[in-house]
PDB file of C-alpha atoms and ligand atoms in Angstrom:
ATOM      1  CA  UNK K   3      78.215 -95.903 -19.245  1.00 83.00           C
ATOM      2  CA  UNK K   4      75.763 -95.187 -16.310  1.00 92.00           C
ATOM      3  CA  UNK K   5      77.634 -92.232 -15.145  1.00 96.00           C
ATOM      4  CA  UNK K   6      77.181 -90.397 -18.942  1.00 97.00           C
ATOM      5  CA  UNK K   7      73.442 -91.635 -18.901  1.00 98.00           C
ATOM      6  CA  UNK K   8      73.150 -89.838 -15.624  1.00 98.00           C
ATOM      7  CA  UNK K   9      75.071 -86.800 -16.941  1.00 98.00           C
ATOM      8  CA  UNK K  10      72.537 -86.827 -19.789  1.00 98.00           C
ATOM      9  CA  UNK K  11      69.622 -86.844 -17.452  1.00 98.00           C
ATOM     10  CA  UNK K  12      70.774 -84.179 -15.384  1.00 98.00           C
ATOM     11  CA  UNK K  13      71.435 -81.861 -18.415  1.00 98.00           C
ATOM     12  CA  UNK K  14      67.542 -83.181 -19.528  1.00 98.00           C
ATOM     13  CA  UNK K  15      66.581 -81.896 -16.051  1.00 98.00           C
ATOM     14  CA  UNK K  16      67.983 -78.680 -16.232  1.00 98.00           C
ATOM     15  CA  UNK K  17      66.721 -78.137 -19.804  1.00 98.00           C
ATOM     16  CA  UNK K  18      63.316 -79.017 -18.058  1.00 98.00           C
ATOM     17  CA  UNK K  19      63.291 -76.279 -15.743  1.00 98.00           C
ATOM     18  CA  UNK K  20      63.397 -73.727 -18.627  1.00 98.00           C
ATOM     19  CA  UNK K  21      60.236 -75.062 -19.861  1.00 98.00           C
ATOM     20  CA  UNK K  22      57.415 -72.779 -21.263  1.00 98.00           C
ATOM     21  CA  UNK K  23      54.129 -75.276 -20.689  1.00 98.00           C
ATOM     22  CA  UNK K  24      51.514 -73.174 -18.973  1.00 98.00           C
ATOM     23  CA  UNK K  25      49.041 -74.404 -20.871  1.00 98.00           C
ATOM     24  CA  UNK K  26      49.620 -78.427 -19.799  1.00 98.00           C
ATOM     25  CA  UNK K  27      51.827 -78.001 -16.682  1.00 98.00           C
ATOM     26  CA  UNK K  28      54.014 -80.685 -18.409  1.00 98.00           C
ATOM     27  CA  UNK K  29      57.427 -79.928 -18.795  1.00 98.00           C
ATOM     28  CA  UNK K  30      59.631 -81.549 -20.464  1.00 98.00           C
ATOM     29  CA  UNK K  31      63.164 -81.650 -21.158  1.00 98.00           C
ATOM     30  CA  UNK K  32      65.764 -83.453 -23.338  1.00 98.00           C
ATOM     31  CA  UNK K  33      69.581 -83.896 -24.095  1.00 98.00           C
ATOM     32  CA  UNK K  34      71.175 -85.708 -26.979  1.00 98.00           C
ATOM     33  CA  UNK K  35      74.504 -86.532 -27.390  1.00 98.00           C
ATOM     34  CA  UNK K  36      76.513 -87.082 -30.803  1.00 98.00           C
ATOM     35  CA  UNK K  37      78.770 -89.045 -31.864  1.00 98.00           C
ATOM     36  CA  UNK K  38      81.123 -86.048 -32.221  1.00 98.00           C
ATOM     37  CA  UNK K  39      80.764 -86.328 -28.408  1.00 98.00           C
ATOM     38  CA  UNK K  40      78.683 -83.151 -28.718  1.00 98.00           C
ATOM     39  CA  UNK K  41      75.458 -82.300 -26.773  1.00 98.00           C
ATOM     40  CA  UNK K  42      72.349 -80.189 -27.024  1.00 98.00           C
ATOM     41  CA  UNK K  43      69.175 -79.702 -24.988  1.00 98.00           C
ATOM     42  CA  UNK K  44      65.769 -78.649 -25.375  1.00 98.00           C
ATOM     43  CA  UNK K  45      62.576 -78.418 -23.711  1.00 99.00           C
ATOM     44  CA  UNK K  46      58.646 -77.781 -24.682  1.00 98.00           C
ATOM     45  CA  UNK K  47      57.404 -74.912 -25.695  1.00 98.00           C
ATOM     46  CA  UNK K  48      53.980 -74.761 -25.730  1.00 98.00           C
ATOM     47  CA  UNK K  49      51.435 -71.624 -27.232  1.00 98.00           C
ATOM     48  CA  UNK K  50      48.203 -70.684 -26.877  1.00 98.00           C
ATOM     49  CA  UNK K  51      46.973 -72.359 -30.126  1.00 98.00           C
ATOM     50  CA  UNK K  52      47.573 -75.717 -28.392  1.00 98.00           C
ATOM     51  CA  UNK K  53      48.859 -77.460 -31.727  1.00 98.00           C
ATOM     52  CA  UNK K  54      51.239 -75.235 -32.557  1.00 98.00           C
ATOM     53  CA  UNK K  55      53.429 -76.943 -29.258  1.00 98.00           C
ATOM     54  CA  UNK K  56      56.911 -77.818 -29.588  1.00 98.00           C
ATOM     55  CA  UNK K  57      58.464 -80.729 -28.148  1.00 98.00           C
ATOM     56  CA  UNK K  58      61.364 -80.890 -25.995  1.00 99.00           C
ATOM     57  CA  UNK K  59      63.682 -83.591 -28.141  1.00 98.00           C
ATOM     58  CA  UNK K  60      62.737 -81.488 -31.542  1.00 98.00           C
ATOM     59  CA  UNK K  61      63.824 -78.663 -29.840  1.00 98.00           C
ATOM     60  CA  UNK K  62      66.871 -80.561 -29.188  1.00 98.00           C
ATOM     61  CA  UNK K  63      67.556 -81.879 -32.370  1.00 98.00           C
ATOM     62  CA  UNK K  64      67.058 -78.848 -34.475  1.00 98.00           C
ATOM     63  CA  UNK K  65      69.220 -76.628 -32.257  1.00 98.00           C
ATOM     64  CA  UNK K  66      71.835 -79.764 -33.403  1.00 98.00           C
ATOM     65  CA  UNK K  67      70.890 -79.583 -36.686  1.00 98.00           C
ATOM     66  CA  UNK K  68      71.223 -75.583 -36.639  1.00 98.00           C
ATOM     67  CA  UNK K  69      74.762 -75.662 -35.106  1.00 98.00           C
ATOM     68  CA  UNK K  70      75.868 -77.470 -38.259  1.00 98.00           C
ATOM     69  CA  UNK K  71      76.015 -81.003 -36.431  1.00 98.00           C
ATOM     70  CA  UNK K  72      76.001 -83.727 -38.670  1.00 98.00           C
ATOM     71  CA  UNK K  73      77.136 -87.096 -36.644  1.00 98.00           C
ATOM     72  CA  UNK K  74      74.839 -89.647 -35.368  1.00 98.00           C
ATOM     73  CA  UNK K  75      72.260 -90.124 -32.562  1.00 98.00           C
ATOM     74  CA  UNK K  76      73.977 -92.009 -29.993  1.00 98.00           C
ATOM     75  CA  UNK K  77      71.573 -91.439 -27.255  1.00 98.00           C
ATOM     76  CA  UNK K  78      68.936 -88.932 -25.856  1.00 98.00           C
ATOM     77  CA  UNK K  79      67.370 -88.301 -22.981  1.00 98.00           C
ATOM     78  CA  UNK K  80      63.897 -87.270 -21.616  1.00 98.00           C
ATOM     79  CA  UNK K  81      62.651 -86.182 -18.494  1.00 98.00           C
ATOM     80  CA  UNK K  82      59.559 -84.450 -17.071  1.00 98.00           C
ATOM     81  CA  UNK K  83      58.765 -84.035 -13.190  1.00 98.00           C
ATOM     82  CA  UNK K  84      55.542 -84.910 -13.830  1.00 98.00           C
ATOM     83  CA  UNK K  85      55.866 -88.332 -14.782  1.00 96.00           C
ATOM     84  CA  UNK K  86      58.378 -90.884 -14.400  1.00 94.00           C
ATOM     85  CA  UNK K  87      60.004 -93.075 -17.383  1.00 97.00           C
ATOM     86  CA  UNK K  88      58.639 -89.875 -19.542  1.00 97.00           C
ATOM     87  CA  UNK K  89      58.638 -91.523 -23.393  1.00 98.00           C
ATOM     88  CA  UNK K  90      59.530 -89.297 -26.388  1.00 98.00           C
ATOM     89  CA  UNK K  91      55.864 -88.724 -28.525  1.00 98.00           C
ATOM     90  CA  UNK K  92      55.661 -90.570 -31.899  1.00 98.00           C
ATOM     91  CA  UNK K  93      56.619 -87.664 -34.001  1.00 98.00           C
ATOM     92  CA  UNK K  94      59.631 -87.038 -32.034  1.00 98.00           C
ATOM     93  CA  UNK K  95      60.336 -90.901 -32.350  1.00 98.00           C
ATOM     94  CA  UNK K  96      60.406 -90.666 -36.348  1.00 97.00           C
ATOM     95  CA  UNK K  97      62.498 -87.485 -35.644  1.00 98.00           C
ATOM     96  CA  UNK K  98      65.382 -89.498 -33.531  1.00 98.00           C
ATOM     97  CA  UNK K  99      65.098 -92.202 -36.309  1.00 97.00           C
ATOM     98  CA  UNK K 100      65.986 -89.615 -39.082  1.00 97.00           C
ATOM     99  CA  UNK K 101      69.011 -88.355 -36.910  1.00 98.00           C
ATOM    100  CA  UNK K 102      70.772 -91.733 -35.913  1.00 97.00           C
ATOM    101  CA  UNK K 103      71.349 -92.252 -39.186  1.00 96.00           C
ATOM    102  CA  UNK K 104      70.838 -95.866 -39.141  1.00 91.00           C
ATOM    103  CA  UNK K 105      72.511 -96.782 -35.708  1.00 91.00           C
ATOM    104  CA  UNK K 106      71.076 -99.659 -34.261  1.00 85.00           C
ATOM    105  CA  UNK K 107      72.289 -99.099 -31.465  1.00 95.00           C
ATOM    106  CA  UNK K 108      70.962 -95.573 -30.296  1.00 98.00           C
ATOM    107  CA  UNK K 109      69.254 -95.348 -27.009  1.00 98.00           C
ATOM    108  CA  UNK K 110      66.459 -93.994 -25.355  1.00 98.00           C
ATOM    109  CA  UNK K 111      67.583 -92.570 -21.862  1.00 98.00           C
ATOM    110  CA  UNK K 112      64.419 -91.880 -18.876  1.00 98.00           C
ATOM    111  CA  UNK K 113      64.355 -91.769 -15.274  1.00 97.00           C
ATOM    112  CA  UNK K 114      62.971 -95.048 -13.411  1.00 97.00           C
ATOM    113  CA  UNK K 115      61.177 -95.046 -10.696  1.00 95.00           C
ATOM    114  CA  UNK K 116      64.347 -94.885  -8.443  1.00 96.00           C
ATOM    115  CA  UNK K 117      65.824 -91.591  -9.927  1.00 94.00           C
ATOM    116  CA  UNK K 118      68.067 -94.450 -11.962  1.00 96.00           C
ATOM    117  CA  UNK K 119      68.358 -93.974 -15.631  1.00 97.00           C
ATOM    118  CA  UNK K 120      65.953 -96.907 -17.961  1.00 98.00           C
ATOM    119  CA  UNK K 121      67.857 -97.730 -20.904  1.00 98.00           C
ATOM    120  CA  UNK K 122      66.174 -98.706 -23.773  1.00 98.00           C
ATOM    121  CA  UNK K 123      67.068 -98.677 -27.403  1.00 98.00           C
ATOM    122  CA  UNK K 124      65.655 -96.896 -30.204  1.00 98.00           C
ATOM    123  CA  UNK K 125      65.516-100.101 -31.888  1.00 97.00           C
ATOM    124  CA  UNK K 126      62.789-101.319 -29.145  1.00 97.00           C
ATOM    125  CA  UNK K 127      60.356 -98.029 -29.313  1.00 97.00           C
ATOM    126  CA  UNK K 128      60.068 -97.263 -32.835  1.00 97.00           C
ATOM    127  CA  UNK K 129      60.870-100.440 -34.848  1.00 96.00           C
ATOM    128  CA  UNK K 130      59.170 -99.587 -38.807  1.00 94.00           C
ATOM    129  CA  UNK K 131      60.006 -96.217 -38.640  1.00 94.00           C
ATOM    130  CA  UNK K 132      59.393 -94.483 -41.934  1.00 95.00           C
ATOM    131  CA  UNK K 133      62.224 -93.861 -44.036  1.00 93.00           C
ATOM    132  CA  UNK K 134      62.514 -92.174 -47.828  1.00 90.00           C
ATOM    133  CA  UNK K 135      64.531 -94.843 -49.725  1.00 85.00           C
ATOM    134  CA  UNK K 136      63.361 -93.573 -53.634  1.00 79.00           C
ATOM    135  CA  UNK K 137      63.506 -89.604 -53.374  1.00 75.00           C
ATOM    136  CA  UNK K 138      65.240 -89.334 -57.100  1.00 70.00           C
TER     137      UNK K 138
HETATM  138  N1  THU U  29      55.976 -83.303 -24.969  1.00 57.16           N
HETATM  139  C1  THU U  29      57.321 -83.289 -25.210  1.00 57.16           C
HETATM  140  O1  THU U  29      57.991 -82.270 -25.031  1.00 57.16           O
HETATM  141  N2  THU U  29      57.886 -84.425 -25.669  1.00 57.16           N
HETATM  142  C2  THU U  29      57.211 -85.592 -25.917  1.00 57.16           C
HETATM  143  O2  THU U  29      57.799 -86.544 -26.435  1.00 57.16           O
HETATM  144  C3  THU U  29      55.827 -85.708 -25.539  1.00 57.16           C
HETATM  145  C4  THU U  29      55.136 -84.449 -25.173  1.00 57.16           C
HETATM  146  C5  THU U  29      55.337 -82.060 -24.506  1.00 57.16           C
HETATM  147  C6  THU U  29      54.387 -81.451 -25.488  1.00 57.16           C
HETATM  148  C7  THU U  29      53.487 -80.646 -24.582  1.00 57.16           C
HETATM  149  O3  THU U  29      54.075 -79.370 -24.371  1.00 57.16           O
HETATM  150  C8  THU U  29      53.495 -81.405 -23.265  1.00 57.16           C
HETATM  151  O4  THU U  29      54.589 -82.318 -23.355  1.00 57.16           O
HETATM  152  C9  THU U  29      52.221 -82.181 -22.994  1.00 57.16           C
HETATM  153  O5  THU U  29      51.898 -82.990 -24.055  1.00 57.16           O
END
């Protein structure tokens, strides 16, 4: 299991390095893996109208969503040079939630302070999360 967590983080690294942030020298990157076994990557991309930012792990998830991917969040993971154990924001939090499709068991991959990977699980971060149960 630690050698696919530290697959994931090196494909969150590289995603990283393709970064558009001039305006926070942050970069981030991310990589999420499906059930299907499938992965995707994405990384900030920031504009001059600082609100208008993307995140890395929605960038992630939507280029998912566009491929036509419809299995579960098994695990994601997010890295930034600038900071170690780099956390995914709230909003991309509510986003993961919406994508595991209720798996309790989805986790939250980051780099520890000795290059290792910190699991945690989604279950931990973002425990009420939101979710539309009466849409009719
Ligand atoms: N950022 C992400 O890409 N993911 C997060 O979960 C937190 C923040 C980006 C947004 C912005 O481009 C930069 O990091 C600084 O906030």
């Amino acid at each position: 299991m630690n050698e696919l967590y530290e697959q994931l983080l090196f494909e969150a690294k590289k995603a990283c390095e393709k970064s558009y942030s001039p305006y926070s020298n942050f970069p981030v990157g991310a990589c999420v893996l499906y059930e299907s076994q499938n992965k995707y990557t994405g990384c900030n991309v920031e504009n001059a109208s600082y609100g208008l930012s993307l995140c890395a792990e929605r960038n992630a998830i939507s280029s998912a969503i566009s491929d036509g991917e419809n299995s579960k969040i098994l695990a994601i993971a997010v890295y930034s040079p600038k900071q170690k154990k780099c956390l995914p924001c709230g909003a991309c939090r509510q986003w993961i939630d919406e994508f595991a499709l209720n798996n309790k068991e989805t986790k939250i991959i980051l780099e520890d302070d000795d290059s290792k990977p910190l699991v945690l699980s989604l279950e931990e971060v973002f425990p009420l999360g939101f979710k539309m149960t009466n849409n009719n």
